[in-house]
Structures are given as C-alpha cells and as structure tokens.
C-alpha cells in the first residue's frame, strides 16, 4: 500500500516503520507510528464537542488487500493482547458519520487494522491518500510542522494493570499492523466487535475547496458496552511490568510479604496472650467489680479482704428506698440482710480462656453483684412497713364545693407494693445504696376530659343562682347557691366521666323548715282516761308538702337560666294511729295493777316526774316498750334532783336517784298483765320494800327495763303517784291470768364492814345478809284456765355492807385520861362483836328448777 505524507507525496513502504521500540515511551510510539502508518489523528472526543458529519458519499471504504501487514517478528505481542477481539474486514459496516468518543468512558476503544484512506478528487476519481512512508523522518521535521499522532484513550477496564502509557500505545500499534481484516485470527473469531473510532482530518491535509473531508473508519460501530473485568492487583513490576499476571516471578512476592506480616502479628498476639494468661493465673479476672468495688487482678484473699472492708459497713447504713411516688429508708442489717462471702466470691469466676473476652476486659467492667443472706421474717416486716407507706388507693376525679364554688379534684392512680417481689429486689440491690421497689399501679376510671365536662355542664350552672320553692300562704323556701354542695355530688359513670347525684333528703332538710308554717301536722288518735274509763280522742288528717314530688325536677331546676323557682306540691297526711285503729286496740279494762311505797321525799319527786312521762303510753300488739327510750334523759335540766342510788356496792346519792321504785312497780304491773320480759335487772342487794326476785333497777343510759306486748290487742300504761306511793295500771283486754310463787331464801351470806371518814359522802348502814331466792310465774288462759307457761327465775342478792362513818381522832392531851387504851380497845371489841354476832342462817335448799340470776357486781351504779 502506498500513500502520501506531508506535501511531497513521496511514496514509502510499511517495511520502513520502526517497531523495535514498542513498549518504551509515548514519544517512541508516535515516532514509530509516523514512520509506518499514514498520518492519522486518534483523539479523545469531548462529549460536548460537536464533530462535523461528512456526507456518506464522500467516504470510500478501502479494500482489505490494500493494507500491508507488518512483520510479526518485529513486534513482541503480549499474550493478553493476542487474545484481543478483532473484527473481520468483511463485517466492517460503512459509517455514515463520525462516532463520538468520550474521555474517561469505561469502554475500550480498540482500533481495527488500519486501512489506507482514499482521496476523492474533484473529477470523481479515487486516489490513494499519501502515506507516512513518503514523509521524511520525524526527527528532521520541526515540531510545529510534524504530523500529529493522537494516542487513543483506553478505558481503565481494558488496561492491563501495571502497564504504562507506552505499552498501551504499543498494543494499539500491533493490533493495527498485525491484524488482517480479511483474514482474522482464528482465536479471535468469537470475540466481540470493538467500537468504531472516527479519525479527524489531519492538520497537514485540510479540505481544499469542494474536496470532501478525509475520514477513516477504524472499525465497525459499537455493539454495546463490553463486559467490565475487575482489574487484578498490581505487582511490583513497575508501570510497564506484568507482575500480577500468573506465571510471572513477581506475582508471588506480595502474598509472601502479607503472609509474613500476618504470621508475625499472630505470633506476637499469641505471645501476649500466653504471657497475660500466665501473669493473671490465680487472680480475679480483669475488670470485675462487686457492688462498685474494683477487685480485678487481685488474688482471691486480697479481693475478699477488700470486699469485707468496703461492703460490711454498708449493712448498717440506711438505704434509700423508692416505691412509686413514696420514699423511705431501710437499714439492711435491721431487715435481716447479710453477705454470703463464699457465694459472692464464687460468682466472681476464674480467668477466661477466650482471647476476645480477655481483650474486652481491658476496655470495660464486669459487675457481678453481692449474694445476700436474708432473714425472711425480718425482711418481710421491713418491706411490709414500706408497702404500707407506699400503698394508697386511687383518687378518682371528682368535683367538690368550697364556699359555693365547684372545685375539680384531679384523678390520681393508686399504687400497691408486692411484698415478695420487693423483698427479692431489696436483697439484690441494697449494696448500691439506692433501691427502687416495683409497684403496681391501680388505674382510675375518670379522665380529665370527663371531669371538665361535668364541671362545665353540671357543677358551674348549679351554683349560678338560688333555688326558690313557693308554698301556701306566701311561705317561701330557698336553697342558697352556696348550699348546693350539700345537695349535688358526683360519682364515676364507668365511661371516663362523672355522673351527678342529687341528695333529695339534704334538700328537704334545708327547705322543709322554711315551709313548715304552711303545713298541718296529722294528729294520732288518743286514748284518755276520763271518769275512770278509757275514751278515744279522734285522729286528725294533716296537709304536708310532698317533697319527693316537689323536688322531682331538681336536676333540671339546677340547670335553668333566669328564674329558678317552683311551686310546692301538698298531700294529705294520715296519722299513724287513726280513730279506727285506736278502736281496734281493745283498750277497755284494767288487766293488771301494782303499787309500791316507802320512798323518801327526794325519791318521790323523781318517781312522780318519770311516772308522768310514761303515763298514757300505748304499746301496740307486737311492740316493745323501753323505759329509758320513753322517758329520755333524767337529769337536772328535766327537773330531777339528787336521791339515793347504789354505787360500788354500797349506798350513795346522784341526780335522778330513786327511779328504780317506779321501774319495779312497772315491772310487776306488766308481769301480772302477761307481758313478755325482754330485759330487766335486779338490784345488787335486796331492798326490803320490793318483792324478792320480782323487782328491777334502772340507770340512765346503762340499765334498762323492756317488755313486749305478745297479744293481738294493745295496752295502755296509767301511772298514779302520791307523796308516799306509786301505782301503775295496765289497760287492755284481759285474756290471761298470772300467778307468782316466791321460793324460800337460801344460801345466806354475811356482810362486810366498811369504815369511811365521816361526812356527806358516808352513809352509815347496819348491813344485811345476802341470799338466793326464786320466783315462778304461771300464766293461764283467763277464759279456759288452761296453763300457757310456767317459768322460774333464780336471783342471788349480795349482802348489804356494814358502813361506819368515823370522825378523825382528837389529838392526845398531856395528861393521860383514865381507861384511854382500854376504852379504845373496848370500842374496837364492840365493833368486832357486832360483826361476829351477825346471825348465820342455816343453809336451805333452793328451788330445783330455778336458774341462777346474779345481781349487778359490786362497783356498778344503780338506782334504789
């Protein structure tokens, strides 16, 4: 193939190309290229650079036979380059325009075998382009006039690691000179087609006039990006060496170096591991702490001594304990907590063999804690005390009223402490000085939203103004706004809100007294004794406010705006005992009567006052009568005076004394009327004016007299008092007869002698014997005489003590009086004789059926 280079158009052959310096430098490559190939520009095309696209008709594809292939012996081809894919000349497509080549594009721009460019003349004939063989040597040409040889940009993926730029140029030239497009290498038949490289016109041959631009097609257009192969690790061969290629002597050097370095490091670590293990043998592992006390690296004995010194004092130090929202303190030793030293040291462990564990111990601590001994009883007692302080019930949200103003109460959850779990936690955490005990929260049901809703919708409107209730005859009742809190309250509704509750009774208590003048109270029928006969006084019907109906609209009334008033609703009020009911009671005759006498003046005053209280009392069928309840308090305010009582087993005085005589009289009257004995108590010692075993004492608020009416008809109590006696009559319908049988007195006991200083507090008494006596009551049907009941009661009376009131002895005179000591002795002998001469009765047998009933023990208080 022939061509022209420069302007002399002298022919040169390819055999003149200098290829012996392939693989040296980029400059050598350019010299060789200039000597053996036509002047061509292979340059990286800027992706932003616009290349003029020549007409397709201006390019004539050169024939493959026109390319003279350089000698194979002139180029030392690397093995990798020999395997580079080469396209066949027949498969080279015609290029209609230049292909862009981008700088840094990760594709290898392999060049096809060079083809001689043809030059299209103006007359339409083709002429071979001048080749570089006709050019003078490049070293003789001025650099500014020398042909330009542009080295193609090779993508990093297709460069052989370690190659220099000259080596890449060498392989490019070899691929241009050795490949015959017409006869491709059989080894490269299946290789991918390299991309097309577009040659720009040489600067030495610019287009002249209408002459088309010179173009050269380096290969077929790209068929897609070739596979990218990761570059192998570079070797020590230098920039142009192939030390990383298998089979080369330099490829084993880095592996051997790395192996030596790694081996050295491993050996050093092994030496360090063995030395560290040997030095720490028998010691506590490094980084170990017990309750914050560092013992790592110590011997076990030293560690135990250190722990004993540091932790033993903590047993007697108060530990702060937090349980929910409460705080307190517990002293471990007082709670039965101790330290199990062997177990604590056992859990410290031995030296670890794992090298990573040993390495990690240099950078952290291993807290193992204390193993505690515990006295369960003492620990439970201490924890229960803390639990009692920590536990509190949940506080539900609520609304209270303070001075007529509603105040919201914020809901607060409750909490409780699990004693067993808390004991375990304290036993484990006490050495650290602060223990948080687990608590269980007790939730509340009222939410803040529900609380606010009840406050805005119910509570605030309720206190906006007063509530007025209008009654008859101009009477008015007012529920003040500041008193609404006594009527309105709230409870949880179960859905997070508050439900209002209205206390109607509280509202009635405020309003009823104000409307009382407009009401007419009903009057019960009365039975009076007029002319010695029972007479019925008819009952009267009243008219009262029907408060439940009147306050039925209370919730709505407390929400109304403006005038907040309503009218009272009245109803007829029937008496408890109507006229018809009084007639059915059958109170028409005296069924029993009993009288007692012999009381002193003061006692008579009190007896007559109490008798007036119970006079006219009606006991309906099945009802129980209580003496104390009916008379009420019997004090100085009610007109009672001081009279005789029994106090501490001996005679005394108190206001209201002497009432027991009325109680005894009433008891006997109801006894013979056939009433059922519910409660009564005999005197502690026997009083001669009362029947033995059939009498009763009484004391305000302490000892009572009760009986029940067992009949179908009612009874009326009538009392008649004089200055010397008291009589009680029972009116009703007589249906039974009652008989009393008193037994003989037995089991006599002698009195004791009591000596007291003379004065108003000392009431002398000659004393009396104590004894046991029985009473049997027989009840028979008044119409048929059939026996209904037979009951015996046994009573033991204490002896009446002998009370002596002695004045203080006079001071002795200077001269002895005659018979002084004898007189004293004689008086004493006389007193003793009085006690000794007291009769001692012979024992008698009590009634066989009598149950024992003891009188009040000495030291109590009762009325005579």
Steps between C-alpha positions, in 0.01 A plus 500: 500500500626844421400842626620847540609690804557869511511688171776319306282196428811272494407135527619289795447140593378367838819299536670823593287530820710492816348249743798393701421752775144393566426507871740783582346844518216692348742703293657184351156375416422817314831476309434141403150585401612787288751280321276205429150635463323778329451815693188445704348674804359274766380738763257484786191689401352741751140397560407866471700547183299500186659308208399591148340204336625455143281371224476129473590508132833667571642195677619208299564185696852377430558147402656263743764397246637852488638474853851367532530301822819558696725213578401295797860470610538872539255524792509312830128451565386435859285201552209708623515714185509195277159403633344841428195471277554609135211552259509361148538747217194367326292577810614863525192711442502822312494798726267780403640740758775530758455317829554697820764377737470634859796554728494267798224279347521156660518329161820398319530668164678220318613601153451287194787433262596820322370543151646724244281802463400604153473849375207597283597751242289766350472308173345200681803268489646338810864541590677335782581733780867564555656284767759570753759306302544797273566730792848586612596378850308673772813594685592721207163682499430799712259416780253757379495339156516137606199279436285451800458147647229494765511211744157343550345513845480152645234435764634392839318174479695389193843611616733244632593596854858605524524608139629845417359725237768384252396139541141588421615687191716204400206260519290742296766515226543125499129452466504741202799343330453129561127451450386427150136599469450255223646210696426539876682298761316173561537550875316830469215388282257498784621818668266798523523768236698802621339840485545730207767766515462808285817666370497875465664652191869563535608848563747454214220428252213734560211486256562701187203670344234252397725208585326282760652457837726200553356242740622168614291224650687308769246233546131413513261699719475392863264216574461587870726536800747216538504311832702680764761278662625599850865596474740255663723612781807679374835341560835642574610495136465872449284697263566290197544162667262206524580391853136415579464262211505131590821325428717805544770495771381829654144382576590295815689779675203691656330185622817389670544842660141511622532149640814596686338810646182316604702217644708742699193672641339171595817382667527826693138472615554140603802597706304783659202266572717233662690758705177668615344165590809398696526828688127505596475136603337460841372856506160659461420563134588846376218763518289319761312719752276398790243766595725759343818379680777424249677172572623407150855366500503435876561167662191340652623567854571863420165532324314356799682735736423799280132408469470438873647838576286686245164320519461400866435860617224532242291246692446756777443798270148610412409424139272741317193313380265635234161339443304682235434851626613426858845491654646353814807332646582145609811390691609164348621348827173589673312341210684170550743548207856365512775409249576144386873544440577152353212526252596857411859398425384191308306709252809711433616208282841393372728635228328481159679309220317671217751749353225739395360501854845573639550778247162655583586504870753778430220733396210433741381373838311186596266568797409172675310632805470364854336178613296588811382292790153588629283456803161460334299612804704818555513579129124455459435724798720777356349471152143491636570822684619656177201352317259655748656840443507457121151363449220742444161465343437663166343841519226528245437829333222687677342839557460645848348826610690749712295798617259449214775471236552171312860382519627216277697219663761366257494120463807324638583129451557289807786263562578190700819311575558127452680409822657177370641654183609815684690287752694327221583833336622653826714195582667533159537878468573620856883519458460778243344737757180580308225247435191554286229254602250389234145619553176412328294793386128505571332689221220751536193510280431873481686685227592865498263555208209345690582710804504822300174410328317442831642823638386710204163333437374426853699647789549856382137553389371350829655779708405779265203613716270404789213251472162622631203277604168685548251359756148581624411817682801681353756267654828482307788255523843590358788269416796745495759460227773459763306201643480311169806297598292326770252387235715435191782246481671292231596135450691330213271391219728217384570663164762752606252766610313609813134438570319757719306381804236709676440454875130571531502443876765770543291739292191421710701563815576851377159585350251322730551719810435808287166361374393343832260788584301415188453136608244337732638212705282190535389403850478144624192373678542506877356292775441697817361391832202723559291416804697186558420359157707500177375749244623533139592847373460489118801542274551793263623491137773746410621672182872478435735588217561200276871560473589207268249632245594863556870432445447257216634762257799590718767404236329716238440783744870522581578544130239762415604850409310804617216442750577179690184437708221241537176449697477261792266203456285411807339171598269368771688356798331224695592444870677188611213408733166578353168497685414163349837366600458616858163328522653173383762505776241372748616719788193482718583357842773472763685173451759552780606746773789530746594749778818564702571746783755596766722741304645824633414849379776539241430162353129584486571813293695303244250212496205728428687680218584175326144368557357799314722417203370147457140573596272438200758305303342252257676179411357356178487126430849365448675823604779521763495770764831648629496699827814702418393573141154616605606729784819628341777662706430541873729780609482831677386671181187284501423586868653193667679538832761308697383185673614157613690258273723197545859575400797267537283255692400744773241779540563833327323798341462648146261716298203292387542242776202305630352428153554128556183496714296607196683240288419228755133608510476497117674163480250339737202658319614361164598172671142437604361636170675214322752716315813331370816588695765622258755663730513580871759491780457448874680714760842378612368458854149453624284804598229405741220715349516299173380141441799260498599373154228717343648850487711710261763770511561764236777743409499761225692374196625183672225279645158485329161338548334357189191290439307389191122482440434145375124540455280605208365795694684804625569611854506842665721594795343713775708634789366646825746659740462638849741628761536153650435246226488436123245291311519368141191364319499312170185549288403274215301183439547236766579162349729333756543449872844513662613340826834565680661249737801627702738235633681483830816699561815289502878528493527790744822702497629738772575867430840664510582804711613817328647793696495843338579852617193675630342749265237541230661229290457242775153350554503268796335160460436219744534249218294198403558145398514385142299202378362311201130493414281378210180620337271289282241657267208292379286639214156350427221578254249733669205339322589130522753495784743300288866554589691690234846527660692421818843667556727522804765764556777475764663814644809529724521812716827627642510590869452865591835617642531649847612858448651695791576868476781588746610852586873581525647417847577804725860583576620331832523725811810539716340316796375144438127454549370206686438184290628656178638193328245273663222721371646488156543128521154466637349695208685288255385189676143621488523558121646160447233348715235668286632324195559173675154498658338527160271203459619226274196322360495131438524404135175427318447328171402732210225414260605220274401672171635847578761632255762713672479875429772707663447858612727773362859461615623735769658806348213575260242777542124446536202688636326394815 
